């Protein structure tokens, strides 16, 4: 069976970043929640093309390196792709740059009209699907071959897969902040420690890494 | 200035145990939230009088030992004392046994009619106060001398002191469970990491110990 994973940024009080808007494409709270992650050498290199090496290399970076390993296909919401920003521009290729860091097929969940796939440099192809999440997961699993499927986000998409019991490996990065608002992560997930094994680790940045593993 | 501390048990999803009832005096979730704490040698000895020594001695126990150090007075709610269980019995001395582990003056917040203090063995005296929380804290600080005041609980009382900005040292023990219900701990505490320094540690039991220090 294909393993399905998700990685999410959550505050101590259980909030993910608020929903993206055109003015605030990552949502309120995003920069606080992801500061430690964005400071790792792996993310600087893989996402931002910064090969200076002058970034953190500790526990956060080890998790970041694991994040990029073994993924054969990705599923994300339209907001994470950036579809809502320019919904009527057929030339818009999302905000992941000319060579997105995924390097795999990426299935974008959308309620919009079908659009053709977009082939990017570096192995990423965006496919747009208006189908149930289970159907898209089946297609992504097939495409992933012997590698895993990552549910990239946003948090609403990851939450839908979690509620449906479809995530095998959930990695939470809890930033040491009390946001007080955002999207509630933990709702409807009671008893997750019964179906999954829990382990936790605190990094040098104060980020609490929690892994739920089925 | 007297330092004011509180120690609370919280689930990963931010719930403390539900409010106590006569049938369930500790509230739903309490046993899951406190399992690791109750298994420490210090708590076995100090609270349960078990001197066999056959309990955990790691990170959880170090926090338990710190819990009992340097406290000169305690404040708790009527529910934690047990007042609601036998509200009309003037002989009822709470459910902490003949020799409670506090060993200090304990101020019990109550909306009930005044009742005389109860002197227990081992240095604990229960005082009943129907006053604003700030007033009771001032009296407890005076009584504590050069030691600290501990806000013992329940979670509602600790939350009231937190919201009022009166807690210097908050110690959370986050059990690796997703309760899905109970009392919401994090509400109205946004930005606590701005007024307090945050540090975290994971114990052998998987408990995440989070300290907020002003």
Short mmCIF file of C-alpha atoms in Angstrom, two decimals:
data_model
loop_
_atom_site.label_atom_id
_atom_site.label_comp_id
_atom_site.label_asym_id
_atom_site.label_seq_id
_atom_site.Cartn_x
_atom_site.Cartn_y
_atom_site.Cartn_z
CA UNK A 1 0.00 0.00 0.00
CA UNK A 2 1.15 3.50 -0.80
CA UNK A 3 1.93 5.47 2.36
CA UNK A 4 0.23 8.82 2.61
CA UNK A 5 1.87 11.64 4.55
CA UNK A 6 1.14 15.21 5.56
CA UNK A 7 3.22 17.92 7.21
CA UNK A 8 1.50 20.81 8.92
CA UNK A 9 2.40 23.94 10.83
CA UNK A 10 0.35 24.48 13.98
CA UNK A 11 0.53 26.89 16.91
CA UNK A 12 0.58 25.81 20.55
CA UNK A 13 -3.08 26.68 20.73
CA UNK A 14 -3.90 24.46 17.78
CA UNK A 15 -4.29 26.91 14.93
CA UNK A 16 -2.97 26.61 11.42
CA UNK A 17 -2.59 29.80 9.40
CA UNK A 18 -5.83 31.49 8.37
CA UNK A 19 -7.20 30.91 4.87
CA UNK A 20 -5.21 32.62 2.12
CA UNK A 21 -6.53 35.71 0.41
CA UNK A 22 -5.13 37.49 -2.65
CA UNK A 23 -3.67 40.12 -0.31
CA UNK A 24 -2.27 37.55 2.11
CA UNK A 25 -1.56 34.45 0.03
CA UNK A 26 -0.15 32.40 2.92
CA UNK A 27 -2.70 33.46 5.52
CA UNK A 28 -2.30 35.17 8.89
CA UNK A 29 0.16 33.44 11.18
CA UNK A 30 2.05 31.69 8.39
CA UNK A 31 5.34 33.53 8.90
CA UNK A 32 5.36 32.86 12.66
CA UNK A 33 4.44 29.21 12.20
CA UNK A 34 7.04 28.51 9.51
CA UNK A 35 9.96 30.69 10.64
CA UNK A 36 12.07 27.77 11.92
CA UNK A 37 11.27 25.64 8.88
CA UNK A 38 12.17 28.43 6.47
CA UNK A 39 15.47 28.90 8.29
CA UNK A 40 16.70 25.37 7.64
CA UNK A 41 19.43 24.77 5.10
CA UNK A 42 17.32 22.15 3.32
CA UNK A 43 14.36 24.47 2.77
CA UNK A 44 16.62 27.37 1.80
CA UNK A 45 18.21 25.17 -0.84
CA UNK A 46 15.25 23.18 -2.08
CA UNK A 47 12.54 25.84 -2.01
CA UNK A 48 14.38 29.14 -2.25
CA UNK A 49 17.46 28.15 -4.29
CA UNK A 50 19.81 29.53 -1.64
CA UNK A 51 22.90 27.34 -1.73
CA UNK A 52 25.00 29.46 0.61
CA UNK A 53 24.59 26.81 3.31
CA UNK A 54 24.40 29.42 6.02
CA UNK A 55 21.28 28.12 7.73
CA UNK A 56 20.24 25.81 10.57
CA UNK A 57 21.30 22.18 10.39
CA UNK A 58 19.78 20.67 13.55
CA UNK A 59 16.57 18.81 14.32
CA UNK A 60 14.43 21.12 12.18
CA UNK A 61 16.69 20.54 9.20
CA UNK A 62 16.63 16.77 9.69
CA UNK A 63 12.83 16.90 9.49
CA UNK A 64 13.01 19.17 6.46
CA UNK A 65 15.33 16.71 4.69
CA UNK A 66 12.92 13.86 5.49
CA UNK A 67 10.10 15.97 4.06
CA UNK A 68 11.66 15.82 0.60
CA UNK A 69 12.46 12.10 0.61
CA UNK A 70 10.40 9.33 -0.90
CA UNK A 71 7.55 11.39 -2.33
CA UNK A 72 6.22 10.13 -5.67
CA UNK A 73 3.17 12.37 -6.03
CA UNK A 74 1.63 15.36 -4.28
CA UNK A 75 -1.94 16.48 -3.66
CA UNK A 76 -2.73 20.08 -2.81
CA UNK A 77 -5.67 22.44 -2.67
CA UNK A 78 -6.34 25.14 -5.24
CA UNK A 79 -5.32 27.77 -2.68
CA UNK A 80 -1.89 26.23 -2.19
CA UNK A 81 -1.35 26.12 -5.94
CA UNK A 82 -2.48 29.72 -6.12
CA UNK A 83 -5.48 29.19 -8.36
CA UNK A 84 -7.61 31.72 -6.51
CA UNK A 85 -5.12 34.50 -7.08
CA UNK A 86 -5.66 34.63 -10.84
CA UNK A 87 -8.66 32.39 -11.49
CA UNK A 88 -9.32 33.70 -14.99
CA UNK A 89 -5.76 33.72 -16.32
CA UNK A 90 -5.12 30.52 -18.30
CA UNK A 91 -1.40 31.39 -18.37
CA UNK A 92 -1.07 31.46 -14.57
CA UNK A 93 1.18 28.62 -13.47
CA UNK A 94 0.91 29.07 -9.70
CA UNK A 95 3.39 30.77 -7.42
CA UNK A 96 5.92 27.99 -7.12
CA UNK A 97 8.28 29.40 -9.73
CA UNK A 98 9.42 27.95 -13.05
CA UNK A 99 10.97 24.94 -11.35
CA UNK A 100 8.83 23.98 -8.34
CA UNK A 101 10.51 21.95 -5.62
CA UNK A 102 8.06 19.06 -5.94
CA UNK A 103 9.61 17.29 -8.93
CA UNK A 104 6.61 14.93 -9.18
CA UNK A 105 3.06 14.92 -10.47
CA UNK A 106 1.03 17.34 -8.37
CA UNK A 107 -2.75 16.91 -8.21
CA UNK A 108 -4.54 20.19 -7.53
CA UNK A 109 -8.03 19.81 -6.07
CA UNK A 110 -10.37 22.37 -7.58
CA UNK A 111 -14.04 23.05 -8.03
CA UNK A 112 -13.28 25.12 -11.13
CA UNK A 113 -13.76 24.05 -14.71
CA UNK A 114 -11.25 21.50 -16.00
CA UNK A 115 -8.00 22.89 -17.29
CA UNK A 116 -5.15 21.10 -19.04
CA UNK A 117 -2.11 19.96 -17.07
CA UNK A 118 0.84 22.33 -16.76
CA UNK A 119 4.29 20.84 -17.26
CA UNK A 120 6.98 22.70 -15.33
CA UNK A 121 10.73 22.37 -15.30
CA UNK A 122 12.30 19.83 -12.97
CA UNK A 123 9.71 17.07 -13.13
CA UNK A 124 6.67 18.83 -11.71
CA UNK A 125 3.41 18.57 -13.61
CA UNK A 126 0.28 20.16 -12.21
CA UNK A 127 -2.93 18.20 -12.83
CA UNK A 128 -6.28 19.75 -11.94
CA UNK A 129 -8.96 17.47 -10.56
CA UNK A 130 -12.55 18.10 -9.59
CA UNK A 131 -13.12 14.69 -7.99
CA UNK A 132 -13.66 13.23 -4.49
CA UNK A 133 -10.51 13.21 -2.38
CA UNK A 134 -10.43 9.39 -2.38
CA UNK A 135 -10.48 9.29 -6.19
CA UNK A 136 -7.64 11.76 -6.49
CA UNK A 137 -5.65 9.83 -3.89
CA UNK A 138 -6.09 6.62 -5.87
CA UNK A 139 -4.77 8.33 -9.00
CA UNK A 140 -1.87 9.89 -7.13
CA UNK A 141 -0.98 6.54 -5.51
CA UNK A 142 -0.85 4.95 -8.93
CA UNK A 143 1.39 7.74 -10.19
CA UNK A 144 3.67 7.53 -7.13
CA UNK A 145 4.73 3.97 -7.94
CA UNK A 146 6.64 2.54 -5.01
CA UNK A 147 7.03 5.95 -3.38
CA UNK A 148 4.57 7.78 -1.14
CA UNK A 149 1.89 10.39 -1.67
CA UNK A 150 2.22 13.64 0.19
CA UNK A 151 -0.84 15.71 1.04
CA UNK A 152 0.83 19.08 0.70
CA UNK A 153 -1.92 21.31 2.04
CA UNK A 154 -3.40 23.70 2.73
CA UNK A 155 -4.52 22.72 6.14
CA UNK A 156 -8.15 22.30 5.03
CA UNK A 157 -7.18 19.68 2.46
CA UNK A 158 -4.92 17.87 4.92
CA UNK A 159 -7.71 17.96 7.50
CA UNK A 160 -10.17 16.43 5.04
CA UNK A 161 -7.79 13.53 4.38
CA UNK A 162 -7.16 13.14 8.13
CA UNK A 163 -10.86 13.06 8.97
CA UNK A 164 -11.31 10.43 6.28
CA UNK A 165 -8.63 8.30 7.96
CA UNK A 166 -6.40 8.39 4.88
CA UNK A 167 -3.14 9.74 6.39
CA UNK A 168 -0.55 7.22 7.57
CA UNK A 169 2.19 9.63 8.59
CA UNK A 170 1.28 13.01 10.03
CA UNK A 171 4.09 15.36 10.99
CA UNK A 172 3.13 18.42 12.98
CA UNK A 173 5.50 21.28 13.56
CA UNK A 174 4.20 23.18 16.57
CA UNK A 175 5.73 26.62 16.76
CA UNK A 176 6.17 28.09 20.26
CA UNK A 177 3.55 30.78 19.71
CA UNK A 178 -0.03 31.25 20.88
CA UNK A 179 -1.73 32.68 17.79
CA UNK A 180 -5.18 33.11 19.27
CA UNK A 181 -6.80 32.76 15.83
CA UNK A 182 -6.57 30.95 12.54
CA UNK A 183 -8.02 27.65 11.40
CA UNK A 184 -8.62 25.12 14.18
CA UNK A 185 -6.49 22.06 13.48
CA UNK A 186 -7.57 19.54 16.11
CA UNK A 187 -11.33 19.49 15.59
CA UNK A 188 -12.81 16.07 14.80
CA UNK A 189 -9.51 14.28 15.40
CA UNK A 190 -10.23 12.90 18.89
CA UNK A 191 -8.54 9.55 19.52
CA UNK A 192 -5.89 9.99 16.81
CA UNK A 193 -3.42 8.53 19.34
CA UNK A 194 -5.42 5.28 19.27
CA UNK A 195 -5.11 4.69 15.52
CA UNK A 196 -1.60 6.14 15.29
CA UNK A 197 1.53 5.93 17.40
CA UNK A 198 2.65 9.33 18.73
CA UNK A 199 6.21 10.53 19.22
CA UNK A 200 7.51 14.02 19.95
CA UNK A 201 10.76 15.88 19.83
CA UNK A 202 11.76 19.48 20.58
CA UNK A 203 14.21 21.20 18.24
CA UNK A 204 16.79 23.89 18.94
CA UNK A 205 14.31 26.51 17.68
CA UNK A 206 11.73 25.44 20.24
CA UNK A 207 9.58 23.80 17.57
CA UNK A 208 7.79 20.71 18.84
CA UNK A 209 7.81 18.04 16.16
CA UNK A 210 5.02 15.54 16.67
CA UNK A 211 4.76 12.44 14.51
CA UNK A 212 1.59 10.35 14.27
CA UNK A 213 2.45 7.07 12.54
CA UNK A 214 0.04 4.30 11.58
CA UNK B 1 7.71 40.25 44.36
CA UNK B 2 6.18 36.88 45.12
CA UNK B 3 6.35 34.56 42.14
CA UNK B 4 3.07 32.97 41.12
CA UNK B 5 3.04 29.59 39.44
CA UNK B 6 0.55 27.16 37.97
CA UNK B 7 0.84 23.62 36.66
CA UNK B 8 -1.77 22.25 34.32
CA UNK B 9 -2.53 19.06 32.44
CA UNK B 10 -3.57 19.61 28.83
CA UNK B 11 -4.17 17.35 25.85
CA UNK B 12 -2.52 17.81 22.45
CA UNK B 13 -5.74 19.38 21.25
CA UNK B 14 -5.74 21.90 24.08
CA UNK B 15 -8.29 20.48 26.49
CA UNK B 16 -8.04 20.23 30.24
CA UNK B 17 -10.25 17.69 31.99
CA UNK B 18 -13.96 18.46 32.00
CA UNK B 19 -15.53 20.09 35.04
CA UNK B 20 -15.83 17.78 38.03
CA UNK B 21 -19.16 16.33 39.04
CA UNK B 22 -20.03 14.37 42.21
CA UNK B 23 -19.93 11.19 40.11
CA UNK B 24 -16.68 12.10 38.37
CA UNK B 25 -14.78 14.29 40.83
CA UNK B 26 -11.72 14.76 38.62
CA UNK B 27 -13.59 15.27 35.36
CA UNK B 28 -13.47 13.38 32.06
CA UNK B 29 -9.99 12.98 30.65
CA UNK B 30 -8.22 13.45 33.98
CA UNK B 31 -6.79 9.93 34.19
CA UNK B 32 -5.39 10.09 30.64
CA UNK B 33 -3.92 13.54 31.18
CA UNK B 34 -2.25 12.73 34.50
CA UNK B 35 -1.14 9.14 33.97
CA UNK B 36 2.56 9.99 33.56
CA UNK B 37 2.49 12.45 36.45
CA UNK B 38 0.81 9.95 38.76
CA UNK B 39 3.44 7.35 37.83
CA UNK B 40 6.38 9.42 39.10
CA UNK B 41 8.12 8.44 42.29
CA UNK B 42 7.70 11.95 43.70
CA UNK B 43 3.93 12.03 43.25
CA UNK B 44 3.57 8.46 44.51
CA UNK B 45 5.43 9.43 47.66
CA UNK B 46 4.12 12.93 48.24
CA UNK B 47 0.50 12.53 47.25
CA UNK B 48 -0.23 8.85 47.65
CA UNK B 49 2.13 7.92 50.49
CA UNK B 50 3.70 5.14 48.45
CA UNK B 51 7.32 4.94 49.54
CA UNK B 52 8.17 1.77 47.66
CA UNK B 53 10.22 3.84 45.20
CA UNK B 54 9.17 1.66 42.30
CA UNK B 55 8.09 4.44 39.96
CA UNK B 56 9.48 6.62 37.16
CA UNK B 57 12.47 8.82 37.92
CA UNK B 58 13.11 10.62 34.64
CA UNK B 59 12.08 13.99 33.23
CA UNK B 60 8.50 13.70 34.51
CA UNK B 61 9.77 13.05 38.02
CA UNK B 62 12.17 15.99 37.88
CA UNK B 63 9.22 18.25 37.06
CA UNK B 64 7.17 16.66 39.84
CA UNK B 65 9.95 17.31 42.34
CA UNK B 66 10.13 20.95 41.22
CA UNK B 67 6.37 21.19 41.66
CA UNK B 68 6.72 20.67 45.42
CA UNK B 69 9.62 23.07 45.93
CA UNK B 70 9.41 26.65 47.11
CA UNK B 71 5.65 26.94 47.56
CA UNK B 72 4.57 29.06 50.52
CA UNK B 73 0.84 29.22 49.89
CA UNK B 74 -1.71 27.67 47.54
CA UNK B 75 -4.90 28.94 45.92
CA UNK B 76 -7.50 26.54 44.57
CA UNK B 77 -11.09 26.50 43.46
CA UNK B 78 -13.90 25.05 45.50
CA UNK B 79 -14.12 22.14 43.08
CA UNK B 80 -10.51 21.16 43.64
CA UNK B 81 -11.01 21.27 47.39
CA UNK B 82 -14.12 19.18 46.95
CA UNK B 83 -16.60 21.64 48.36
CA UNK B 84 -19.25 20.82 45.78
CA UNK B 85 -19.26 17.16 46.74
CA UNK B 86 -20.72 17.74 50.22
CA UNK B 87 -21.74 21.41 50.26
CA UNK B 88 -23.95 21.09 53.33
CA UNK B 89 -21.65 19.02 55.53
CA UNK B 90 -19.71 21.29 57.89
CA UNK B 91 -17.50 18.31 58.83
CA UNK B 92 -16.31 17.71 55.25
CA UNK B 93 -12.60 18.46 55.03
CA UNK B 94 -12.11 17.94 51.31
CA UNK B 95 -10.73 14.86 49.60
CA UNK B 96 -7.06 15.43 50.23
CA UNK B 97 -6.84 13.11 53.24
CA UNK B 98 -5.95 13.85 56.86
CA UNK B 99 -2.50 15.09 55.90
CA UNK B 100 -2.72 16.89 52.53
CA UNK B 101 0.48 17.17 50.54
CA UNK B 102 0.36 20.98 50.47
CA UNK B 103 1.85 21.68 53.92
CA UNK B 104 1.01 25.40 53.58
CA UNK B 105 -1.98 27.72 53.90
CA UNK B 106 -4.45 26.87 51.13
CA UNK B 107 -6.95 29.53 50.03
CA UNK B 108 -10.11 28.01 48.63
CA UNK B 109 -12.11 30.33 46.35
CA UNK B 110 -15.80 29.92 46.96
CA UNK B 111 -19.08 31.70 46.36
CA UNK B 112 -20.60 29.90 49.35
CA UNK B 113 -21.23 31.36 52.77
CA UNK B 114 -18.13 31.94 54.89
CA UNK B 115 -16.89 28.96 56.85
CA UNK B 116 -14.12 28.74 59.41
CA UNK B 117 -10.64 27.59 58.43
CA UNK B 118 -9.81 23.90 58.69
CA UNK B 119 -6.47 22.97 60.21
CA UNK B 120 -5.12 19.68 58.87
CA UNK B 121 -2.12 17.61 59.87
CA UNK B 122 1.21 18.42 58.27
CA UNK B 123 0.94 22.18 58.00
CA UNK B 124 -2.01 22.54 55.67
CA UNK B 125 -4.78 24.95 56.69
CA UNK B 126 -7.72 25.51 54.35
CA UNK B 127 -9.05 29.08 54.31
CA UNK B 128 -12.28 29.85 52.45
CA UNK B 129 -12.51 33.15 50.62
CA UNK B 130 -15.31 34.80 48.70
CA UNK B 131 -13.21 37.67 47.32
CA UNK B 132 -11.83 38.80 43.94
CA UNK B 133 -8.91 36.67 42.75
CA UNK B 134 -6.50 39.60 43.10
CA UNK B 135 -7.45 40.08 46.76
CA UNK B 136 -6.94 36.42 47.56
CA UNK B 137 -3.60 36.46 45.75
CA UNK B 138 -2.45 39.42 47.83
CA UNK B 139 -3.34 37.59 51.03
CA UNK B 140 -1.66 34.38 49.84
CA UNK B 141 1.48 36.29 48.82
CA UNK B 142 1.68 37.78 52.30
CA UNK B 143 1.30 34.33 53.83
CA UNK B 144 3.89 32.81 51.50
CA UNK B 145 6.69 35.01 52.85
CA UNK B 146 9.74 34.64 50.64
CA UNK B 147 8.35 31.60 48.90
CA UNK B 148 5.97 31.47 45.96
CA UNK B 149 2.24 31.14 45.54
CA UNK B 150 0.95 28.23 43.53
CA UNK B 151 -2.39 28.42 41.75
CA UNK B 152 -3.32 24.78 42.22
CA UNK B 153 -6.40 24.61 40.02
CA UNK B 154 -8.84 23.60 38.75
CA UNK B 155 -8.16 24.72 35.27
CA UNK B 156 -10.86 27.41 35.43
CA UNK B 157 -9.17 29.10 38.39
CA UNK B 158 -5.74 28.88 36.78
CA UNK B 159 -7.22 30.28 33.58
CA UNK B 160 -8.72 33.24 35.42
CA UNK B 161 -5.33 34.10 36.93
CA UNK B 162 -3.66 33.65 33.53
CA UNK B 163 -6.14 35.91 31.76
CA UNK B 164 -5.54 38.52 34.46
CA UNK B 165 -1.80 38.37 33.73
CA UNK B 166 -1.00 37.21 37.26
CA UNK B 167 0.97 34.00 36.53
CA UNK B 168 4.77 34.25 36.31
CA UNK B 169 5.57 30.56 35.83
CA UNK B 170 3.19 28.37 33.90
CA UNK B 171 4.06 24.70 33.51
CA UNK B 172 1.98 22.72 31.06
CA UNK B 173 2.12 18.97 30.85
CA UNK B 174 0.75 18.00 27.46
CA UNK B 175 -0.19 14.34 27.36
CA UNK B 176 0.13 12.61 23.98
CA UNK B 177 -3.61 12.16 23.59
CA UNK B 178 -6.25 13.91 21.49
CA UNK B 179 -9.20 14.12 23.89
CA UNK B 180 -11.64 15.80 21.52
CA UNK B 181 -13.52 17.39 24.45
CA UNK B 182 -13.11 18.97 27.85
CA UNK B 183 -12.42 22.56 28.85
CA UNK B 184 -10.59 24.62 26.25
CA UNK B 185 -7.31 25.77 27.76
CA UNK B 186 -5.85 28.16 25.18
CA UNK B 187 -8.74 30.57 24.70
CA UNK B 188 -7.94 34.22 25.38
CA UNK B 189 -4.23 33.53 25.83
CA UNK B 190 -3.02 34.73 22.42
CA UNK B 191 0.47 36.24 22.56
CA UNK B 192 1.47 34.52 25.80
CA UNK B 193 4.86 33.90 24.16
CA UNK B 194 5.37 37.67 23.99
CA UNK B 195 5.00 38.29 27.73
CA UNK B 196 6.66 35.01 28.72
CA UNK B 197 9.66 33.03 27.52
CA UNK B 198 8.73 29.57 26.23
CA UNK B 199 10.74 26.39 26.58
CA UNK B 200 9.74 22.80 25.91
CA UNK B 201 10.98 19.34 26.68
CA UNK B 202 9.67 15.85 25.90
CA UNK B 203 9.83 13.21 28.63
CA UNK B 204 10.25 9.45 28.39
CA UNK B 205 6.49 9.05 28.73
CA UNK B 206 5.89 11.24 25.68
CA UNK B 207 4.62 14.09 27.84
CA UNK B 208 5.52 17.50 26.42
CA UNK B 209 6.50 19.82 29.26
CA UNK B 210 6.11 23.47 28.27
CA UNK B 211 7.29 26.25 30.57
CA UNK B 212 6.15 29.85 30.16
CA UNK B 213 8.37 32.04 32.32
CA UNK B 214 8.04 35.76 32.87
#
